[in-house]
Amino acid sequence: MAASITASSRKTRVRVLAVLGALLGLALFGVLRSGGAHADAICSYDAGTKTVTVAADGGHSHTLLRQPDGSIVVAGPVGTSTTCGAATVTNTDTINVTATTGDDTF
């Protein structure tokens, strides 16, 4: 009877490992399909020069937006957004955008 318990517990372990492997595979597929991890754009405002500076990560699409209150934000991939400090459409003269490697779209 001890032999059948050992065989049964071995089958259970194999099943558990198969399920865990399948779950890990699905999680990895989801990350790869979404393009992997990414960082939001960094946006800052210099009141002295009235300049917004945007630094974007590579290979993503970003959009500069004017909010209803006039503030400036950067919308990034997967619904992320970054405020640009105190920048508004009335106190900003210049917007500088830089990006890392990859195809960025603004």
Tab-separated table of C-alpha atoms in Angstrom:
chain	number	residue	atom	x	y	z
A	1	MET	CA	0.000	0.000	0.000
A	2	ALA	CA	2.927	2.343	0.619
A	3	ALA	CA	3.949	1.952	-3.022
A	4	SER	CA	0.512	3.088	-4.247
A	5	ILE	CA	0.580	6.139	-1.945
A	6	THR	CA	3.995	7.096	-3.317
A	7	ALA	CA	2.816	6.668	-6.902
A	8	SER	CA	-0.337	8.651	-6.169
A	9	SER	CA	1.552	11.533	-4.533
A	10	ARG	CA	4.029	11.534	-7.442
A	11	LYS	CA	1.109	11.906	-9.883
A	12	THR	CA	-0.293	14.731	-7.771
A	13	ARG	CA	3.063	16.533	-7.800
A	14	VAL	CA	3.318	16.138	-11.567
A	15	ARG	CA	-0.188	17.574	-12.004
A	16	VAL	CA	0.570	20.521	-9.716
A	17	LEU	CA	3.805	21.250	-11.586
A	18	ALA	CA	1.986	21.016	-14.934
A	19	VAL	CA	-0.673	23.492	-13.789
A	20	LEU	CA	1.964	25.883	-12.397
A	21	GLY	CA	3.944	25.629	-15.640
A	22	ALA	CA	0.841	26.384	-17.683
A	23	LEU	CA	0.009	29.414	-15.519
A	24	LEU	CA	3.575	30.705	-15.785
A	25	GLY	CA	3.455	30.236	-19.555
A	26	LEU	CA	0.214	32.204	-19.823
A	27	ALA	CA	1.608	35.003	-17.668
A	28	LEU	CA	4.767	35.180	-19.776
A	29	PHE	CA	2.706	35.203	-22.974
A	30	GLY	CA	0.688	38.140	-21.624
A	31	VAL	CA	3.819	40.146	-20.822
A	32	LEU	CA	5.376	39.453	-24.212
A	33	ARG	CA	2.149	40.238	-26.046
A	34	SER	CA	1.770	43.579	-24.245
A	35	GLY	CA	5.298	44.601	-25.219
A	36	GLY	CA	6.856	43.915	-21.831
A	37	ALA	CA	7.424	46.375	-19.055
A	38	HIS	CA	7.583	50.072	-19.859
A	39	ALA	CA	8.081	53.304	-18.073
A	40	ASP	CA	5.870	56.350	-18.240
A	41	ALA	CA	7.140	59.520	-19.833
A	42	ILE	CA	8.757	62.008	-17.480
A	43	CYS	CA	7.392	65.517	-17.799
A	44	SER	CA	8.591	68.621	-15.971
A	45	TYR	CA	7.964	72.354	-16.081
A	46	ASP	CA	10.460	75.193	-15.610
A	47	ALA	CA	8.532	78.338	-14.689
A	48	GLY	CA	11.612	80.557	-15.212
A	49	THR	CA	11.966	79.613	-18.875
A	50	LYS	CA	8.281	78.726	-19.359
A	51	THR	CA	9.406	75.383	-20.781
A	52	VAL	CA	7.916	71.894	-20.563
A	53	THR	CA	10.425	69.052	-20.988
A	54	VAL	CA	9.192	65.563	-21.857
A	55	ALA	CA	11.473	62.496	-21.767
A	56	ALA	CA	9.794	59.396	-23.189
A	57	ASP	CA	10.830	55.757	-23.087
A	58	GLY	CA	11.554	54.046	-26.389
A	59	GLY	CA	9.102	52.255	-28.596
A	60	HIS	CA	5.794	53.611	-27.306
A	61	SER	CA	3.124	56.053	-28.326
A	62	HIS	CA	2.567	59.207	-26.239
A	63	THR	CA	0.162	62.103	-26.616
A	64	LEU	CA	0.479	65.644	-25.266
A	65	LEU	CA	-2.899	66.692	-23.934
A	66	ARG	CA	-4.529	69.924	-22.848
A	67	GLN	CA	-6.848	69.219	-19.944
A	68	PRO	CA	-10.120	71.171	-19.520
A	69	ASP	CA	-8.450	73.309	-16.827
A	70	GLY	CA	-5.616	74.175	-19.263
A	71	SER	CA	-2.987	71.951	-17.640
A	72	ILE	CA	-0.593	69.988	-19.854
A	73	VAL	CA	-0.202	66.217	-19.414
A	74	VAL	CA	1.436	63.383	-21.343
A	75	ALA	CA	-0.726	60.316	-21.975
A	76	GLY	CA	1.277	57.150	-22.510
A	77	PRO	CA	0.705	53.498	-23.265
A	78	VAL	CA	-1.866	51.402	-21.414
A	79	GLY	CA	-3.786	54.380	-20.054
A	80	THR	CA	-0.892	55.951	-18.135
A	81	SER	CA	-0.602	59.707	-17.819
A	82	THR	CA	1.994	62.063	-16.376
A	83	THR	CA	1.371	65.628	-15.262
A	84	CYS	CA	3.816	68.320	-16.330
A	85	GLY	CA	4.087	70.118	-13.004
A	86	ALA	CA	2.378	73.514	-13.021
A	87	ALA	CA	2.473	73.781	-16.832
A	88	THR	CA	-0.627	75.170	-18.508
A	89	VAL	CA	-1.370	76.383	-22.013
A	90	THR	CA	-1.241	79.984	-20.749
A	91	ASN	CA	2.126	79.843	-18.920
A	92	THR	CA	4.130	77.690	-21.387
A	93	ASP	CA	6.077	79.017	-24.379
A	94	THR	CA	8.132	75.921	-25.349
A	95	ILE	CA	7.742	72.150	-25.188
A	96	ASN	CA	10.904	70.045	-25.675
A	97	VAL	CA	10.486	66.321	-26.306
A	98	THR	CA	13.274	63.730	-26.188
A	99	ALA	CA	13.079	59.960	-26.490
A	100	THR	CA	15.321	56.973	-25.939
A	101	THR	CA	16.019	54.299	-28.519
A	102	GLY	CA	13.092	52.795	-30.341
A	103	ASP	CA	10.275	54.213	-32.405
A	104	ASP	CA	8.383	56.727	-30.302
A	105	THR	CA	5.249	58.395	-31.579
A	106	PHE	CA	3.915	61.758	-30.395
